[in-house]
Coordinates of C-alpha atoms in Angstrom, one line a residue:
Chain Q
X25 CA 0.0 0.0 0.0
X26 CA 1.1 3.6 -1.1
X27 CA -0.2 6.6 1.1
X28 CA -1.5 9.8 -1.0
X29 CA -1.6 13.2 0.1
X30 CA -4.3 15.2 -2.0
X31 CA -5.2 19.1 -2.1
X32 CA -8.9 19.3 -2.6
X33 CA -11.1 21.8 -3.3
X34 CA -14.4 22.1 -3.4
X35 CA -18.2 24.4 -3.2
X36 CA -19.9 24.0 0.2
X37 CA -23.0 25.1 -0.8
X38 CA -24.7 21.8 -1.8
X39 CA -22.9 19.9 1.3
X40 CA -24.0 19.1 5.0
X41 CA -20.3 19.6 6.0
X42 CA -17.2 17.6 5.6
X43 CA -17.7 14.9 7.4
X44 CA -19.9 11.5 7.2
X45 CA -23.3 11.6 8.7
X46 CA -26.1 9.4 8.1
X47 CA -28.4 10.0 5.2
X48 CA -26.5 13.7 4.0
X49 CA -24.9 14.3 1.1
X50 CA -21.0 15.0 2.7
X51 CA -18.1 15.5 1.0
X52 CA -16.3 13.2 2.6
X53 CA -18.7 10.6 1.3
X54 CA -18.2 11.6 -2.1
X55 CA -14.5 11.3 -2.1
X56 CA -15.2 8.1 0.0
X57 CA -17.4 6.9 -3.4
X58 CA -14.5 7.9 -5.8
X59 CA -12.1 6.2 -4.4
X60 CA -14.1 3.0 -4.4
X61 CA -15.0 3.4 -8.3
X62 CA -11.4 4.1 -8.6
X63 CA -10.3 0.9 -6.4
X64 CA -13.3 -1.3 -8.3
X65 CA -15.4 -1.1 -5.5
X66 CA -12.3 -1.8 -3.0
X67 CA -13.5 0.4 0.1
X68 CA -11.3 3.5 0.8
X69 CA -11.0 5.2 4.4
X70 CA -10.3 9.4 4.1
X71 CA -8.4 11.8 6.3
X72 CA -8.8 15.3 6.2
X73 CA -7.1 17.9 7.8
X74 CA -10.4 19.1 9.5
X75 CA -14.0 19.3 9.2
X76 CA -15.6 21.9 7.7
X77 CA -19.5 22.7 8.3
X78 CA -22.3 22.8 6.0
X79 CA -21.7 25.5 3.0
X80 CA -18.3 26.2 4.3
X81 CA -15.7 25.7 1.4
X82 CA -12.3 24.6 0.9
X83 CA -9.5 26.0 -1.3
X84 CA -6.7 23.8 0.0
X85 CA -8.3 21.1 2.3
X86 CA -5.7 18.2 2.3
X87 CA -6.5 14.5 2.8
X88 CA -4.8 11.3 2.6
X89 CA -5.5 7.7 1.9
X90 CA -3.9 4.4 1.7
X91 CA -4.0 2.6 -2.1
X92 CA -2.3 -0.6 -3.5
X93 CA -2.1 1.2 -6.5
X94 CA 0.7 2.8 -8.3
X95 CA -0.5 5.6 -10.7
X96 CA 2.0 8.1 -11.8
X97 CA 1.2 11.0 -9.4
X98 CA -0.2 13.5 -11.9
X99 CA -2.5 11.4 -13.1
X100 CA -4.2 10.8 -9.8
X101 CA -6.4 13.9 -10.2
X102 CA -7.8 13.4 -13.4
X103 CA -8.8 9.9 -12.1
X104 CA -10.5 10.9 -8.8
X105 CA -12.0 13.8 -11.2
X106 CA -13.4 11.6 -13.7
X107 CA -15.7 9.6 -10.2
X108 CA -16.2 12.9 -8.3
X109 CA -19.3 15.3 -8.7
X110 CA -18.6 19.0 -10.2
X111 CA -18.5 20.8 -6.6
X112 CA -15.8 18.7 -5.8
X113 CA -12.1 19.1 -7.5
X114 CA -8.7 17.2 -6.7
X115 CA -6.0 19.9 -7.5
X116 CA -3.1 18.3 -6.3
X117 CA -1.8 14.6 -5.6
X118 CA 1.4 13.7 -3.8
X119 CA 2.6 10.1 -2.6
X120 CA 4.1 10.6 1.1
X121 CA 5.2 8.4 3.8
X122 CA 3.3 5.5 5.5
X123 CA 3.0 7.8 8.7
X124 CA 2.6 11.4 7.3
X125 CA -1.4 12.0 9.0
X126 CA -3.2 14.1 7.3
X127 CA -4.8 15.8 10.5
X128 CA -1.9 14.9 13.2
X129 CA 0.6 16.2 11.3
X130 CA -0.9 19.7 10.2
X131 CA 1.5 22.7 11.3
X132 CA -1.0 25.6 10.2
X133 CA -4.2 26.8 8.4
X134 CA -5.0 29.4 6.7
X135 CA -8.4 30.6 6.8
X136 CA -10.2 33.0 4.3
X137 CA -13.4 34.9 4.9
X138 CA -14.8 36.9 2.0
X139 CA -17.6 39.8 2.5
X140 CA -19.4 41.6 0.0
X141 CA -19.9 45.5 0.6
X142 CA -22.6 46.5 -1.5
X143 CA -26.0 47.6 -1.3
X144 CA -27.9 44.7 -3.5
X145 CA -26.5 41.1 -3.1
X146 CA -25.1 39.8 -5.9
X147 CA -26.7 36.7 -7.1
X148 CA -24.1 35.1 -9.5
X149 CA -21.9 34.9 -5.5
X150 CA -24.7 34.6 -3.2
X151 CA -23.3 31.2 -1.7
X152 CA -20.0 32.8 -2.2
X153 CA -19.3 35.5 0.0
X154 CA -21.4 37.2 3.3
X155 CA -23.3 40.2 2.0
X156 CA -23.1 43.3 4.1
X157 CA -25.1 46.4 3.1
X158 CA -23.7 48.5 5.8
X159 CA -20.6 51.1 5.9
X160 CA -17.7 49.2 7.4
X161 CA -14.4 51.3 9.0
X162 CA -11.8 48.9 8.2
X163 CA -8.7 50.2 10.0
X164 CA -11.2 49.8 13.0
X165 CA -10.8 46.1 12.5
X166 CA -7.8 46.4 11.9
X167 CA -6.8 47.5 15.0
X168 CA -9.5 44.7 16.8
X169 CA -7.7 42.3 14.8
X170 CA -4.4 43.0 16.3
X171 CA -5.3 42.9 19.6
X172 CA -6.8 38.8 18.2
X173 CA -3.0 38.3 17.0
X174 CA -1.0 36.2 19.5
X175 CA -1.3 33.5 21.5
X176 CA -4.4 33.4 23.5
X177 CA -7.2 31.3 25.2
X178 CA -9.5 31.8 22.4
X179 CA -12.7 30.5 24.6
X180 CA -15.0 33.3 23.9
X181 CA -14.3 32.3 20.3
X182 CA -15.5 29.2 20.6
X183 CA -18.8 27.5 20.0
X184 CA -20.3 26.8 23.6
X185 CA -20.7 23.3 22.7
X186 CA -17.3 22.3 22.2
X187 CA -15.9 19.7 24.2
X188 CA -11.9 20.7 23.4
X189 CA -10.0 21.1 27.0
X190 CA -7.5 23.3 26.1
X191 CA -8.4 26.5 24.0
X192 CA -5.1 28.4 23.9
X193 CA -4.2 28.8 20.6
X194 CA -1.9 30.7 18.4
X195 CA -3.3 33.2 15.8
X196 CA 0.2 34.3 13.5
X197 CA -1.9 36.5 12.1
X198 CA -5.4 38.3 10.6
X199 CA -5.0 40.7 7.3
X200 CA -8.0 42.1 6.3
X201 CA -7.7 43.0 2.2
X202 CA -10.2 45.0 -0.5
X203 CA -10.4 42.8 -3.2
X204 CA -12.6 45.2 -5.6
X205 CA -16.0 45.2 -3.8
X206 CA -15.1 42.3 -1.2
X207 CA -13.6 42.4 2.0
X208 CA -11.3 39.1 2.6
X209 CA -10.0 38.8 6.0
X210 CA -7.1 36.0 5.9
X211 CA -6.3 34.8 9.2
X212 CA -3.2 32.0 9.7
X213 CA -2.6 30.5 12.6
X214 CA -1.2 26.8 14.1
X215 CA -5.1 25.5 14.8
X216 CA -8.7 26.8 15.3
X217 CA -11.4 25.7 17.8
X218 CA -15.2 25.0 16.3
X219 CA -16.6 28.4 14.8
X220 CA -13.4 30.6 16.1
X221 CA -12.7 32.1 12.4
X222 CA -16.6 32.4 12.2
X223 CA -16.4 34.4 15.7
X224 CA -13.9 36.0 15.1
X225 CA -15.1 37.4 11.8
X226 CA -18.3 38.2 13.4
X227 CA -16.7 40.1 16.6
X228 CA -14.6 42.0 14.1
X229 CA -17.8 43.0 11.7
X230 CA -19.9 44.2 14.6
X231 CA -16.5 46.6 15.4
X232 CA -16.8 47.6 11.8
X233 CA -20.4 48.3 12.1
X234 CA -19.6 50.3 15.3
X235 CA -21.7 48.2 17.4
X236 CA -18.9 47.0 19.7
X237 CA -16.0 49.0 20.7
X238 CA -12.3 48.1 20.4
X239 CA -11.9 47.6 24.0
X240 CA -15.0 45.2 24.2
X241 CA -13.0 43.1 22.1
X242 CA -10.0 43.3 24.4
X243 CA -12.6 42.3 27.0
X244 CA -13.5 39.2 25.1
X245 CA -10.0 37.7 25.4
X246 CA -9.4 38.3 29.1
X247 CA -12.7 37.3 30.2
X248 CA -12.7 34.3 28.2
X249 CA -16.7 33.4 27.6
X250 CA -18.5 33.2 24.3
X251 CA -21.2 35.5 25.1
X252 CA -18.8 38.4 25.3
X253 CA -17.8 37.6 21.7
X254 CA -19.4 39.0 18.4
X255 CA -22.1 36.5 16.5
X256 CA -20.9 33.8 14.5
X257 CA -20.8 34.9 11.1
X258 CA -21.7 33.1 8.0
X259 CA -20.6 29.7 6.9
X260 CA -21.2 30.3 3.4
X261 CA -18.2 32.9 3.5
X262 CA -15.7 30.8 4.9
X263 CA -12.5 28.9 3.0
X264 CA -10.3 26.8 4.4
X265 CA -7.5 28.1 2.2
X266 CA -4.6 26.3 3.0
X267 CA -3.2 23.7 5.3
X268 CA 0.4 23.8 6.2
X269 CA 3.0 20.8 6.9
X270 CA 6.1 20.4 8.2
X271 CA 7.1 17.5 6.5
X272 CA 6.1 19.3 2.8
Chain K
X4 CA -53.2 49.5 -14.0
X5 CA -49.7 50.6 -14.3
X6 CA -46.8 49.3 -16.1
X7 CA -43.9 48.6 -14.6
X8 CA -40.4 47.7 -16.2
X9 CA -37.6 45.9 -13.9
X10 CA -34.0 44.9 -14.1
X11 CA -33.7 41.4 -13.5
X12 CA -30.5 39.3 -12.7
X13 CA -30.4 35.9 -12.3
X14 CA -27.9 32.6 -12.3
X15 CA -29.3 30.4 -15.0
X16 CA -27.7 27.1 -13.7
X17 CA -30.8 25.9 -12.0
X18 CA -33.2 27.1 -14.8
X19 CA -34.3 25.0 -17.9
X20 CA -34.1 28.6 -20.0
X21 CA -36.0 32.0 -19.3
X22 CA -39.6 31.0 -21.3
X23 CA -42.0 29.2 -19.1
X24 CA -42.5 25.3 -20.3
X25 CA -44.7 22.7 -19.2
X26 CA -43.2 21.0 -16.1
X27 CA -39.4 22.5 -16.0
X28 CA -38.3 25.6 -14.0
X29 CA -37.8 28.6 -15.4
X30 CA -36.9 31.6 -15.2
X31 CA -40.4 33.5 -16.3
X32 CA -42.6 30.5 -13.8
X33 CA -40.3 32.2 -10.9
X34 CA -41.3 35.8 -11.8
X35 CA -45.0 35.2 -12.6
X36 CA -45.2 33.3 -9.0
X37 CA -44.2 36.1 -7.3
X38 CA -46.3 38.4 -9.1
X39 CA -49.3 36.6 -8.2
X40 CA -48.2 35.8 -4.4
X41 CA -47.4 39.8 -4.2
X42 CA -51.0 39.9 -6.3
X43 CA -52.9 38.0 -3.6
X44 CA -53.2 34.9 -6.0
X45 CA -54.2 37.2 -9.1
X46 CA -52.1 35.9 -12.3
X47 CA -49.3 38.7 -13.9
X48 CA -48.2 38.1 -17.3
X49 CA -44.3 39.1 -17.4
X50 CA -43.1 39.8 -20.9
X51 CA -38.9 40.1 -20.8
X52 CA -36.5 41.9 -23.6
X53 CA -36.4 38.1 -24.9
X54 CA -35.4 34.2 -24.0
X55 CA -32.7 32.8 -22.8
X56 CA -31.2 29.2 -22.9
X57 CA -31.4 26.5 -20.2
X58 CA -27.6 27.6 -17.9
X59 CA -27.6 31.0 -19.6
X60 CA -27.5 33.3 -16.9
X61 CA -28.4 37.7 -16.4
X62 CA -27.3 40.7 -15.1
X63 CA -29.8 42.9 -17.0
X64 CA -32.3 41.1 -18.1
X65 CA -35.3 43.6 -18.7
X66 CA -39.3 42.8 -18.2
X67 CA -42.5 44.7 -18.1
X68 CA -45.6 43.7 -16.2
X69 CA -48.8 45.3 -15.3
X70 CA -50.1 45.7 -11.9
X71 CA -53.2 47.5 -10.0
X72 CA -50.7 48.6 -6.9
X73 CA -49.3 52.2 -6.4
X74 CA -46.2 51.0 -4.0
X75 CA -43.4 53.2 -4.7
X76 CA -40.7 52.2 -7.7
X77 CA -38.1 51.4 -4.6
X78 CA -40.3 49.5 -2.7
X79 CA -41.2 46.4 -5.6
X80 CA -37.2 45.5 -6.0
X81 CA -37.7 44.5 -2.1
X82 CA -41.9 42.9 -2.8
X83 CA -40.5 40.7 -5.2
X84 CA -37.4 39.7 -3.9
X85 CA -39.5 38.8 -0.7
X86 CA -40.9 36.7 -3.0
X87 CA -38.8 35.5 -5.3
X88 CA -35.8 32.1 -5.2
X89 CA -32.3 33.7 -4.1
X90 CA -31.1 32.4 -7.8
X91 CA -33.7 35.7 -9.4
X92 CA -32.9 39.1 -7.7
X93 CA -35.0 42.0 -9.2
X94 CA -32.2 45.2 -9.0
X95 CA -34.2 47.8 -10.2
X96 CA -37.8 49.1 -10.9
X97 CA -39.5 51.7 -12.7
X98 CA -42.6 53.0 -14.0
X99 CA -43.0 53.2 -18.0
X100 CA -46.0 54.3 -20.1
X101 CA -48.6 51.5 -20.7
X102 CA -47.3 51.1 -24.0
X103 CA -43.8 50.4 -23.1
X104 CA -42.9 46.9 -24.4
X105 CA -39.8 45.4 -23.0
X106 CA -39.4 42.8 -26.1
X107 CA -40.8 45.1 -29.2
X108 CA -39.2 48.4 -27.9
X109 CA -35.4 47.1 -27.7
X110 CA -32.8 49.5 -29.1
X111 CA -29.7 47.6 -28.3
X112 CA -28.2 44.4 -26.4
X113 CA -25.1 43.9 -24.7
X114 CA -24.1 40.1 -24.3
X115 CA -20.9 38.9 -22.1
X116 CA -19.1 35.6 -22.7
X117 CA -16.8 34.7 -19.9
X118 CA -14.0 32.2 -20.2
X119 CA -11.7 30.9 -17.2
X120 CA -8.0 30.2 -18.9
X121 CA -6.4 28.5 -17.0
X122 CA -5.1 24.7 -16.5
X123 CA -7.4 23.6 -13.7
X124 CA -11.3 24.3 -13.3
X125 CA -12.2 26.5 -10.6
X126 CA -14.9 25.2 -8.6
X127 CA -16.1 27.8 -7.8
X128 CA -17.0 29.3 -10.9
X129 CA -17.7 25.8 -12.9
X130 CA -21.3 27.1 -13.7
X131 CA -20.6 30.7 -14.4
X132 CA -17.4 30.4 -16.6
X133 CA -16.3 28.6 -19.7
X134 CA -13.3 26.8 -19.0
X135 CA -10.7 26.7 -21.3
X136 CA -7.0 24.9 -20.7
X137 CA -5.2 25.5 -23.8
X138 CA -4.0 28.4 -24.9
X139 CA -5.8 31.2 -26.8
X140 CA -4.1 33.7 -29.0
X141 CA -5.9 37.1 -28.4
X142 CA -4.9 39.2 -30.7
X143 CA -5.9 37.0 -33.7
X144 CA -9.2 36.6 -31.7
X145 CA -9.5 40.2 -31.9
X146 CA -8.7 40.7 -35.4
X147 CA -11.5 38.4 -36.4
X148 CA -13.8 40.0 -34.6
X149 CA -13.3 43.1 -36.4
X150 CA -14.8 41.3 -39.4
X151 CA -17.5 40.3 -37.8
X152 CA -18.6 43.6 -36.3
X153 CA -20.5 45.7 -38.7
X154 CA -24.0 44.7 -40.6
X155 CA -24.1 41.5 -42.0
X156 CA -26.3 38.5 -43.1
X157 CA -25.5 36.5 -39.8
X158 CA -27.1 33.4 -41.4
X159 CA -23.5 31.7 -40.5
X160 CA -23.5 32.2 -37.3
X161 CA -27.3 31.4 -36.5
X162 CA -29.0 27.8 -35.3
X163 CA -30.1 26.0 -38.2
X164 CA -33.3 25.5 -36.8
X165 CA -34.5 28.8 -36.4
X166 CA -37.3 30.1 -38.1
X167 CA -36.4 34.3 -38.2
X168 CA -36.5 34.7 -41.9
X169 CA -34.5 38.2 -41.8
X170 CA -31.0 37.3 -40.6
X171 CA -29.4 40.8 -41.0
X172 CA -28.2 42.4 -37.7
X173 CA -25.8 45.2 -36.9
X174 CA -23.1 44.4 -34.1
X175 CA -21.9 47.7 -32.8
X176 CA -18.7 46.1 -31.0
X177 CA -17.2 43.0 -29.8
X178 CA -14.2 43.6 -27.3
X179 CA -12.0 40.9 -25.9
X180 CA -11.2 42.2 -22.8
X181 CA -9.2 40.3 -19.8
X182 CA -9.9 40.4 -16.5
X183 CA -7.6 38.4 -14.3
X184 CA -7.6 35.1 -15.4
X185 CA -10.5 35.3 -17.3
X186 CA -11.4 36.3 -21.1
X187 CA -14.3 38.3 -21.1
X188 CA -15.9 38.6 -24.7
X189 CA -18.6 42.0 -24.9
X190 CA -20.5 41.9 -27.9
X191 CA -23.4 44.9 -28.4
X192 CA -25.5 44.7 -31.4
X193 CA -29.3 46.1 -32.4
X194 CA -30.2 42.5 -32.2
X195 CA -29.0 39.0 -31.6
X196 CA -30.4 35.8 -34.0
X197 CA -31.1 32.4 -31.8
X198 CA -27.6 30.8 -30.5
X199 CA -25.7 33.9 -32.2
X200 CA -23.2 35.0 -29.6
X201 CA -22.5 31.6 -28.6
X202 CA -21.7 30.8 -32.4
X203 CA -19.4 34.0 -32.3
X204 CA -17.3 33.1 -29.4
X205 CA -16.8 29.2 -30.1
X206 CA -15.7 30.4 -33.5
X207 CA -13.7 33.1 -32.1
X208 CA -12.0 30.7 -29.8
X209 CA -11.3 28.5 -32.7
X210 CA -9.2 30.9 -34.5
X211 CA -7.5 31.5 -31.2
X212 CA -6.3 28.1 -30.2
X213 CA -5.1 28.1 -34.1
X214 CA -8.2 25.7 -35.0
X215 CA -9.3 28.0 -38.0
X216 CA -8.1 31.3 -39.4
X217 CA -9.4 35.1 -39.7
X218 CA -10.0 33.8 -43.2
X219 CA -12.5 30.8 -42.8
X220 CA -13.9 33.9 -40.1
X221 CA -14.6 36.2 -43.5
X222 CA -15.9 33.2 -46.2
X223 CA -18.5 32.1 -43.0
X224 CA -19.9 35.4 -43.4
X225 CA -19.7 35.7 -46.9
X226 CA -21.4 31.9 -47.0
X227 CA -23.9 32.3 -44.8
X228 CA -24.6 29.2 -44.1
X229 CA -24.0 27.7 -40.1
X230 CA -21.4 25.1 -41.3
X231 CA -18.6 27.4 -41.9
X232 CA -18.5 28.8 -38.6
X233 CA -17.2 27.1 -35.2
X234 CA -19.0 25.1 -32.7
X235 CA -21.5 26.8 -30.3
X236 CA -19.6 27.8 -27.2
X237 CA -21.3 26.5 -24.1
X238 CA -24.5 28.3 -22.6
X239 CA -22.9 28.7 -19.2
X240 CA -20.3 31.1 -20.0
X241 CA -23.0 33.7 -21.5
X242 CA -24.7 36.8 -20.1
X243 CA -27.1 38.6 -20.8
X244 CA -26.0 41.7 -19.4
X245 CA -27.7 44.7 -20.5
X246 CA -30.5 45.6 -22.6
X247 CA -30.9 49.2 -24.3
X248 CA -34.7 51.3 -24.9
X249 CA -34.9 54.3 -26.6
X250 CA -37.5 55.7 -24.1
X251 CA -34.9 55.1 -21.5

């Protein structure tokens, strides 16, 4: 057996999340099918980096899986391709080590979150980006998002329900870009609790919007309970952009 | 009654066309529902600037319809939107005379065909881009479209099924214009025979990927007859994205 690392992108909109579930269309599922088209109806087990929830997307979700087979690796893609449906694209294939884990082993992620500023929605992104028809003062969040920088106990940023122990995590950093009429704010760091990008996203908005001070967000941090947070934004904005390695 | 005449964009990957037909969605069966829901169940006839294909999609699509109500022009964008699927946004509305007719009163159309050059589809833009992953030699493109532009029998570059006896049309323009990694084809004329834009681009992109050359562009025309142009470019790259009235 060979293992495969794979870069996989793919539209959220039309998924109930990453992972399995009974009777929900998943993306894990579908690369789950693929792979046993592809390995004539041999059973293939998936690793992701992460879950991701419903109508959140991926730019860069990596996976890996075990196969007896020994296809050159460029030609992985187009295989997996051919079996996979439209919302769902292999970009990348890479043979690794027996031990390289696609979710153990992750040193970083990149996380994107894109906003629309405009007055009408647009309907050709509507699953694409979160609208917003109000005014926004950016280098507000800017300066909310520095204060999110660092290494912190993110547990205000965190969805109540979680049952992760330790919430201390390290944010490298949050950029927050115009790209034409959308807002993307690109945060890195070495791992993210359930909902924190969408938290934190949300938190930073409501600063734009002038509905929550600077300090409040300060506050958030040090007091370290969701309901001093913003709301969780969108899912339908969210990418996981990129996961990072050390062994790549 | 008044007469009302409203923008209209919408994603055509989840209609079977613009024209109403027994038992498929369209775009038209969308509008004329939430006409009569905003009617308290009275039936609206919508008449539009004209059809378009099953995938095709709009930015500024126009219609007309009649109604007894006097809400104000800003209000119906919001009544029918209320109303309407999030894949159908009305942008705009305005009273006209009762003897404005958003099909028979067209001055001009402007269509956009947009193509993704690049090696890998994007995912996110599989249903609102052409994908194209050889390469395409612009400048050749463009010089053939300068023969096309002007007043000519577009017989050549019409379905073959069509039944429009007069096939003479005047294209004002057709720029090739990129946008990123994207090719973005604009194409305004006085009128537009069935399948005509599409015929233009996938003949267009033949003489860029060195398929045919500005010649075989110049006999089509001189022909007129649909073999000697290219193959109909796909309907999901096209746009219908603004239509032109005098009495605007």
């Amino acid at each position: 057996m060979k293992r495969l690392a794979c870069v996989v992108s793919y539209d959220g909109t039309n998924f109930s999340g990453y992972q399995v579930q009974p009777n929900k269309r998943t993306v894990q599922l579908e690369l789950e099918k693929a792979l046993k088209k592809v390995h004539k109806g041999q059973k293939t087990h998936v690793v992701a980096s992460g879950r991701t929830d419903a109508g959140v997307h991926a730019r860069g979700q990596v996976i890996h899986f075990d196969s007896p087979y020994h296809i050159p690796e460029a030609q992985w893609p187009k295989a997996l391709n051919a079996c996979l449906p439209d919302d769902i694209r292999i970009t990348r294939a890479k043979y690794v080590s027996t031990d390289f884990h696609a979710r153990y082993h992750t040193s970083g992620k990149e996380y994107r979150y894109r906003v629309l500023k405009s007055e009408q929605v647009d309907v050709f992104r509507r699953n694409l980006v979160t609208h917003i028809p109000y005014s926004l003062d950016v280098e507000e969040m800017r300066v909310a998002a520095q204060l999110i920088v660092g290494t912190h106990d993110f547990s205000a940023f965190c969805a109540a329900n979680t049952n992760v122990v330790d919430k201390v995590r390290t944010l490298y950093a949050i950029e927050i870009e115009e790209y034409g009429d959308e807002l993307h704010f690109i945060l890195r760091g070495n791992g993210f609790l359930y909902n924190m990008v969408r938290i934190i996203v949300g938190t930073l908005l409501e600063v734009g919007n002038k509905k929550r001070s600077v300090n409040s967000v300060r506050m958030a941090l040090e007091k370290c309970e969701r309901e001093y947070a913003g709301k969780t934004a969108p899912g339908h904005g969210l990418y996981l952009w990129a996961v990072q390695y050390d062994e790549q």
